[in-house]
Amino acid sequence: MANTKEGAGQDRAQRMKRDSGYSTMAEQQKQEEKLRDAVKITARVLGTGLLIFTVLANSVSGYAQNIWDTLGHFWQTTWLKFYYLCEGKERTIFFLGAALVPCLAFWCFNGILMVADVTGKPTFITRYRIQLGKNDPVDTKKLHQAIYTALCNQFFISLPMLVPMFYVMKWWGSTFNKELPTFHWFLMELGIFTLIEEVLFYYTHRLVHLPVLYKHIHKKHHEWTAPIGVVSIYAHPVEHILSNTLPVMTGPMVMGSHIISIAAWFSLALVTTSISHCGYHLPFLPSPEFHDFHHLKFNQCYGVLGVLDYLHGTDTVFKQTKAYQRHRVLLSLTPLSESIPEAPRAE
């Protein structure tokens, strides 16, 4: 009888871990308490972080401003040509900039990655694989499903969400100005966009990791324990709205940004999240080790930048791993899986 009860308890624990990502009820309750306290801690540091960013941006951007001024006439002329080509039609300009350009950036970048995922070539990409032996090659049936879901999310969720955004931007009155924003303003906007995305993504991501939401919503995204680029928007529709789209859209709506800033930010956000999911730690690109570890372990590394994970202690296990040592921009051609290999498993 004791063995039967013990076996039933183990089955329940295994089901809980599979459906929620947590192995015990105590761990689940602890994470829920941390989530409730998270906003309080964030409020204390967000202002400080914004101030520090502003100081750094002003010091560094002076040099970049000189380059921007040199190219400024070219970009301004190009923008005006495009504006008049569209006959100043704001709706056309908005959807080309906020929908078409980011989609092209996403699928062009992921198209290259998918060739490597399916064929195992070119080796100058595949040799930088993070989880060795995984997706080598990728399961084409799962890949087709991921592509189908990603396209559905883009056309039937993201695109319709741009309609109310268009009217918000039109209300601001500065989105379609004939004069482009200055470099300093654009740089400041990117910083604010990034902070807003970090806060909204972290908390909505932790929200969908609560058991009742994880089982019915977020578990779909975690079908890929070794993700690939296109999986970045492979998600349940509710998650795609809460975690993928709103955190990226909110910044420009708050700032009343120019359409060029919106197009650049949306494209950057899509390419960056593709890098985070791509499964390759490529030279000179941002490290994907942080989010790759989240897919591997489920209850670590919820954010984008890692700032809120540091504040709330949701990166403590990650920091004890070889993946944490590899979590940096690779500045050589030697894969970090070779220079910082995983410790051999005990027999």
PDB file of C-alpha atoms in Angstrom, residues 25-202:
ATOM      1  CA  MET A  25       3.314  22.634  -5.138  1.00  0.00           C
ATOM      2  CA  ALA A  26       5.612  24.527  -2.767  1.00  0.00           C
ATOM      3  CA  GLU A  27       7.819  25.590  -5.680  1.00  0.00           C
ATOM      4  CA  GLN A  28       4.746  26.683  -7.625  1.00  0.00           C
ATOM      5  CA  GLN A  29       3.441  28.791  -4.714  1.00  0.00           C
ATOM      6  CA  LYS A  30       6.868  30.321  -4.208  1.00  0.00           C
ATOM      7  CA  GLN A  31       7.010  31.395  -7.863  1.00  0.00           C
ATOM      8  CA  GLU A  32       3.504  32.884  -7.653  1.00  0.00           C
ATOM      9  CA  GLU A  33       4.527  34.938  -4.611  1.00  0.00           C
ATOM     10  CA  LYS A  34       7.613  36.178  -6.444  1.00  0.00           C
ATOM     11  CA  LEU A  35       5.448  37.195  -9.375  1.00  0.00           C
ATOM     12  CA  ARG A  36       3.200  39.285  -7.122  1.00  0.00           C
ATOM     13  CA  ASP A  37       6.198  41.036  -5.581  1.00  0.00           C
ATOM     14  CA  ALA A  38       7.949  41.569  -8.908  1.00  0.00           C
ATOM     15  CA  VAL A  39       6.234  44.814  -9.890  1.00  0.00           C
ATOM     16  CA  LYS A  40       7.252  46.479  -6.625  1.00  0.00           C
ATOM     17  CA  ILE A  41      10.932  45.781  -7.199  1.00  0.00           C
ATOM     18  CA  THR A  42      10.744  46.845 -10.828  1.00  0.00           C
ATOM     19  CA  ALA A  43       9.231  50.216  -9.943  1.00  0.00           C
ATOM     20  CA  ARG A  44      12.260  50.979  -7.767  1.00  0.00           C
ATOM     21  CA  VAL A  45      14.840  50.310 -10.439  1.00  0.00           C
ATOM     22  CA  LEU A  46      13.118  51.332 -13.668  1.00  0.00           C
ATOM     23  CA  GLY A  47      13.660  55.061 -13.123  1.00  0.00           C
ATOM     24  CA  THR A  48      17.301  54.509 -12.224  1.00  0.00           C
ATOM     25  CA  GLY A  49      17.840  52.342 -15.287  1.00  0.00           C
ATOM     26  CA  LEU A  50      16.294  54.933 -17.578  1.00  0.00           C
ATOM     27  CA  LEU A  51      18.494  57.666 -16.086  1.00  0.00           C
ATOM     28  CA  ILE A  52      21.660  55.602 -16.544  1.00  0.00           C
ATOM     29  CA  PHE A  53      20.710  54.778 -20.123  1.00  0.00           C
ATOM     30  CA  THR A  54      20.103  58.449 -20.917  1.00  0.00           C
ATOM     31  CA  VAL A  55      23.538  59.421 -19.602  1.00  0.00           C
ATOM     32  CA  LEU A  56      25.281  56.676 -21.576  1.00  0.00           C
ATOM     33  CA  ALA A  57      23.276  57.415 -24.718  1.00  0.00           C
ATOM     34  CA  ASN A  58      24.222  61.074 -24.632  1.00  0.00           C
ATOM     35  CA  SER A  59      27.916  60.278 -24.215  1.00  0.00           C
ATOM     36  CA  VAL A  60      28.111  57.637 -26.934  1.00  0.00           C
ATOM     37  CA  SER A  61      25.634  59.027 -29.432  1.00  0.00           C
ATOM     38  CA  GLY A  62      27.683  62.185 -30.041  1.00  0.00           C
ATOM     39  CA  TYR A  63      30.092  60.181 -32.165  1.00  0.00           C
ATOM     40  CA  ALA A  64      27.308  58.369 -33.966  1.00  0.00           C
ATOM     41  CA  GLN A  65      25.546  61.684 -34.597  1.00  0.00           C
ATOM     42  CA  ASN A  66      28.413  62.750 -36.858  1.00  0.00           C
ATOM     43  CA  ILE A  67      27.899  59.660 -38.990  1.00  0.00           C
ATOM     44  CA  TRP A  68      24.148  60.180 -38.922  1.00  0.00           C
ATOM     45  CA  ASP A  69      24.551  63.797 -40.074  1.00  0.00           C
ATOM     46  CA  THR A  70      26.668  62.633 -42.989  1.00  0.00           C
ATOM     47  CA  LEU A  71      23.997  60.167 -44.081  1.00  0.00           C
ATOM     48  CA  GLY A  72      21.104  62.330 -42.953  1.00  0.00           C
ATOM     49  CA  HIS A  73      20.530  64.008 -46.287  1.00  0.00           C
ATOM     50  CA  PHE A  74      20.442  60.637 -48.045  1.00  0.00           C
ATOM     51  CA  TRP A  75      17.892  59.143 -45.621  1.00  0.00           C
ATOM     52  CA  GLN A  76      15.760  62.277 -45.636  1.00  0.00           C
ATOM     53  CA  THR A  77      15.686  62.363 -49.425  1.00  0.00           C
ATOM     54  CA  THR A  78      14.899  58.646 -49.624  1.00  0.00           C
ATOM     55  CA  TRP A  79      12.053  59.012 -47.108  1.00  0.00           C
ATOM     56  CA  LEU A  80      10.510  61.908 -49.034  1.00  0.00           C
ATOM     57  CA  LYS A  81      10.698  59.945 -52.301  1.00  0.00           C
ATOM     58  CA  PHE A  82       8.891  57.042 -50.627  1.00  0.00           C
ATOM     59  CA  TYR A  83       6.352  59.406 -49.036  1.00  0.00           C
ATOM     60  CA  TYR A  84       5.445  60.987 -52.357  1.00  0.00           C
ATOM     61  CA  LEU A  85       5.483  57.607 -54.125  1.00  0.00           C
ATOM     62  CA  CYS A  86       2.704  56.607 -51.737  1.00  0.00           C
ATOM     63  CA  GLU A  87       1.064  59.992 -52.429  1.00  0.00           C
ATOM     64  CA  GLY A  88       1.169  60.727 -48.710  1.00  0.00           C
ATOM     65  CA  LYS A  89      -1.455  58.051 -47.985  1.00  0.00           C
ATOM     66  CA  GLU A  90      -0.897  57.442 -44.295  1.00  0.00           C
ATOM     67  CA  ARG A  91      -2.642  54.074 -44.107  1.00  0.00           C
ATOM     68  CA  THR A  92      -0.527  52.692 -46.967  1.00  0.00           C
ATOM     69  CA  ILE A  93       2.681  54.065 -45.488  1.00  0.00           C
ATOM     70  CA  PHE A  94       1.838  52.689 -42.045  1.00  0.00           C
ATOM     71  CA  PHE A  95       1.086  49.133 -43.112  1.00  0.00           C
ATOM     72  CA  LEU A  96       4.080  48.973 -45.435  1.00  0.00           C
ATOM     73  CA  GLY A  97       6.363  50.167 -42.620  1.00  0.00           C
ATOM     74  CA  ALA A  98       4.795  48.387 -39.659  1.00  0.00           C
ATOM     75  CA  ALA A  99       3.809  45.126 -41.362  1.00  0.00           C
ATOM     76  CA  LEU A 100       5.594  44.441 -44.650  1.00  0.00           C
ATOM     77  CA  VAL A 101       9.118  45.575 -43.733  1.00  0.00           C
ATOM     78  CA  PRO A 102       9.267  43.657 -40.390  1.00  0.00           C
ATOM     79  CA  CYS A 103       7.784  40.534 -42.010  1.00  0.00           C
ATOM     80  CA  LEU A 104      10.401  40.613 -44.737  1.00  0.00           C
ATOM     81  CA  ALA A 105      13.145  41.025 -42.140  1.00  0.00           C
ATOM     82  CA  PHE A 106      11.764  38.083 -40.127  1.00  0.00           C
ATOM     83  CA  TRP A 107      11.340  35.629 -42.989  1.00  0.00           C
ATOM     84  CA  CYS A 108      14.561  36.543 -44.798  1.00  0.00           C
ATOM     85  CA  PHE A 109      16.578  35.981 -41.628  1.00  0.00           C
ATOM     86  CA  ASN A 110      14.720  32.809 -40.693  1.00  0.00           C
ATOM     87  CA  GLY A 111      14.853  31.531 -44.255  1.00  0.00           C
ATOM     88  CA  ILE A 112      18.645  31.340 -43.968  1.00  0.00           C
ATOM     89  CA  LEU A 113      18.390  29.612 -40.594  1.00  0.00           C
ATOM     90  CA  MET A 114      15.829  27.082 -41.838  1.00  0.00           C
ATOM     91  CA  VAL A 115      18.131  26.043 -44.686  1.00  0.00           C
ATOM     92  CA  ALA A 116      20.761  25.215 -42.054  1.00  0.00           C
ATOM     93  CA  ASP A 117      18.176  23.500 -39.825  1.00  0.00           C
ATOM     94  CA  VAL A 118      16.904  21.239 -42.612  1.00  0.00           C
ATOM     95  CA  THR A 119      20.089  20.486 -44.572  1.00  0.00           C
ATOM     96  CA  GLY A 120      22.765  20.787 -41.894  1.00  0.00           C
ATOM     97  CA  LYS A 121      24.582  23.189 -44.213  1.00  0.00           C
ATOM     98  CA  PRO A 122      26.378  25.525 -44.412  1.00  0.00           C
ATOM     99  CA  THR A 123      28.662  24.287 -41.664  1.00  0.00           C
ATOM    100  CA  PHE A 124      29.762  27.831 -40.812  1.00  0.00           C
ATOM    101  CA  ILE A 125      26.292  28.126 -39.232  1.00  0.00           C
ATOM    102  CA  THR A 126      25.593  24.614 -37.937  1.00  0.00           C
ATOM    103  CA  ARG A 127      28.965  24.270 -36.176  1.00  0.00           C
ATOM    104  CA  TYR A 128      27.712  26.893 -33.691  1.00  0.00           C
ATOM    105  CA  ARG A 129      24.771  24.765 -32.533  1.00  0.00           C
ATOM    106  CA  ILE A 130      24.043  25.223 -28.805  1.00  0.00           C
ATOM    107  CA  GLN A 131      22.285  21.951 -27.950  1.00  0.00           C
ATOM    108  CA  LEU A 132      24.529  19.456 -29.707  1.00  0.00           C
ATOM    109  CA  GLY A 133      22.698  16.612 -31.423  1.00  0.00           C
ATOM    110  CA  LYS A 134      19.328  18.403 -31.343  1.00  0.00           C
ATOM    111  CA  ASN A 135      17.535  19.475 -34.551  1.00  0.00           C
ATOM    112  CA  ASP A 136      20.306  17.876 -36.568  1.00  0.00           C
ATOM    113  CA  PRO A 137      18.420  17.853 -38.870  1.00  0.00           C
ATOM    114  CA  VAL A 138      15.169  19.406 -37.659  1.00  0.00           C
ATOM    115  CA  ASP A 139      11.959  17.359 -37.763  1.00  0.00           C
ATOM    116  CA  THR A 140      10.341  18.651 -40.971  1.00  0.00           C
ATOM    117  CA  LYS A 141       6.823  17.827 -39.748  1.00  0.00           C
ATOM    118  CA  LYS A 142       7.337  19.959 -36.649  1.00  0.00           C
ATOM    119  CA  LEU A 143       8.939  22.661 -38.780  1.00  0.00           C
ATOM    120  CA  HIS A 144       5.947  22.820 -41.132  1.00  0.00           C
ATOM    121  CA  GLN A 145       3.630  23.126 -38.134  1.00  0.00           C
ATOM    122  CA  ALA A 146       5.779  25.921 -36.693  1.00  0.00           C
ATOM    123  CA  ILE A 147       5.786  27.826 -40.011  1.00  0.00           C
ATOM    124  CA  TYR A 148       2.006  27.441 -40.351  1.00  0.00           C
ATOM    125  CA  THR A 149       1.398  28.715 -36.795  1.00  0.00           C
ATOM    126  CA  ALA A 150       3.827  31.612 -37.251  1.00  0.00           C
ATOM    127  CA  LEU A 151       2.089  32.716 -40.463  1.00  0.00           C
ATOM    128  CA  CYS A 152      -1.348  32.450 -38.835  1.00  0.00           C
ATOM    129  CA  ASN A 153      -0.174  34.541 -35.890  1.00  0.00           C
ATOM    130  CA  GLN A 154       1.230  37.201 -38.205  1.00  0.00           C
ATOM    131  CA  PHE A 155      -1.729  37.457 -40.587  1.00  0.00           C
ATOM    132  CA  PHE A 156      -4.661  36.832 -38.256  1.00  0.00           C
ATOM    133  CA  ILE A 157      -3.397  38.411 -35.011  1.00  0.00           C
ATOM    134  CA  SER A 158      -0.487  40.811 -35.515  1.00  0.00           C
ATOM    135  CA  LEU A 159      -1.888  42.396 -38.690  1.00  0.00           C
ATOM    136  CA  PRO A 160      -5.373  43.112 -37.250  1.00  0.00           C
ATOM    137  CA  MET A 161      -3.745  44.537 -34.101  1.00  0.00           C
ATOM    138  CA  LEU A 162      -2.038  47.130 -36.287  1.00  0.00           C
ATOM    139  CA  VAL A 163      -5.452  48.620 -37.169  1.00  0.00           C
ATOM    140  CA  PRO A 164      -6.123  50.191 -33.735  1.00  0.00           C
ATOM    141  CA  MET A 165      -2.428  51.053 -33.510  1.00  0.00           C
ATOM    142  CA  PHE A 166      -2.746  53.025 -36.754  1.00  0.00           C
ATOM    143  CA  TYR A 167      -5.463  55.210 -35.254  1.00  0.00           C
ATOM    144  CA  VAL A 168      -3.457  55.731 -32.069  1.00  0.00           C
ATOM    145  CA  MET A 169      -0.463  56.863 -34.123  1.00  0.00           C
ATOM    146  CA  LYS A 170      -2.662  59.038 -36.331  1.00  0.00           C
ATOM    147  CA  TRP A 171      -4.013  60.704 -33.169  1.00  0.00           C
ATOM    148  CA  TRP A 172      -0.457  61.568 -32.095  1.00  0.00           C
ATOM    149  CA  GLY A 173      -0.017  63.440 -35.361  1.00  0.00           C
ATOM    150  CA  SER A 174       3.754  62.969 -35.684  1.00  0.00           C
ATOM    151  CA  THR A 175       4.021  59.464 -37.127  1.00  0.00           C
ATOM    152  CA  PHE A 176       3.919  60.591 -40.753  1.00  0.00           C
ATOM    153  CA  ASN A 177       5.946  63.789 -40.529  1.00  0.00           C
ATOM    154  CA  LYS A 178       7.946  64.610 -43.625  1.00  0.00           C
ATOM    155  CA  GLU A 179      10.958  65.326 -41.435  1.00  0.00           C
ATOM    156  CA  LEU A 180      12.729  62.294 -39.966  1.00  0.00           C
ATOM    157  CA  PRO A 181      13.502  62.169 -36.226  1.00  0.00           C
ATOM    158  CA  THR A 182      16.994  63.109 -35.082  1.00  0.00           C
ATOM    159  CA  PHE A 183      19.479  60.403 -34.266  1.00  0.00           C
ATOM    160  CA  HIS A 184      19.455  61.275 -30.537  1.00  0.00           C
ATOM    161  CA  TRP A 185      15.677  61.016 -30.418  1.00  0.00           C
ATOM    162  CA  PHE A 186      15.667  57.725 -32.326  1.00  0.00           C
ATOM    163  CA  LEU A 187      18.300  56.296 -29.981  1.00  0.00           C
ATOM    164  CA  MET A 188      16.360  57.398 -26.915  1.00  0.00           C
ATOM    165  CA  GLU A 189      13.208  55.832 -28.338  1.00  0.00           C
ATOM    166  CA  LEU A 190      14.975  52.505 -28.859  1.00  0.00           C
ATOM    167  CA  GLY A 191      16.108  52.559 -25.236  1.00  0.00           C
ATOM    168  CA  ILE A 192      12.592  53.259 -23.981  1.00  0.00           C
ATOM    169  CA  PHE A 193      11.098  50.638 -26.309  1.00  0.00           C
ATOM    170  CA  THR A 194      13.569  48.072 -24.961  1.00  0.00           C
ATOM    171  CA  LEU A 195      12.788  48.868 -21.310  1.00  0.00           C
ATOM    172  CA  ILE A 196       9.040  48.685 -21.912  1.00  0.00           C
ATOM    173  CA  GLU A 197       9.406  45.394 -23.762  1.00  0.00           C
ATOM    174  CA  GLU A 198      11.562  43.940 -20.979  1.00  0.00           C
ATOM    175  CA  VAL A 199       9.000  44.796 -18.293  1.00  0.00           C
ATOM    176  CA  LEU A 200       5.902  43.695 -20.210  1.00  0.00           C
ATOM    177  CA  PHE A 201       7.446  40.549 -21.642  1.00  0.00           C
ATOM    178  CA  TYR A 202       8.933  39.415 -18.331  1.00  0.00           C
TER     179      TYR A 202
END
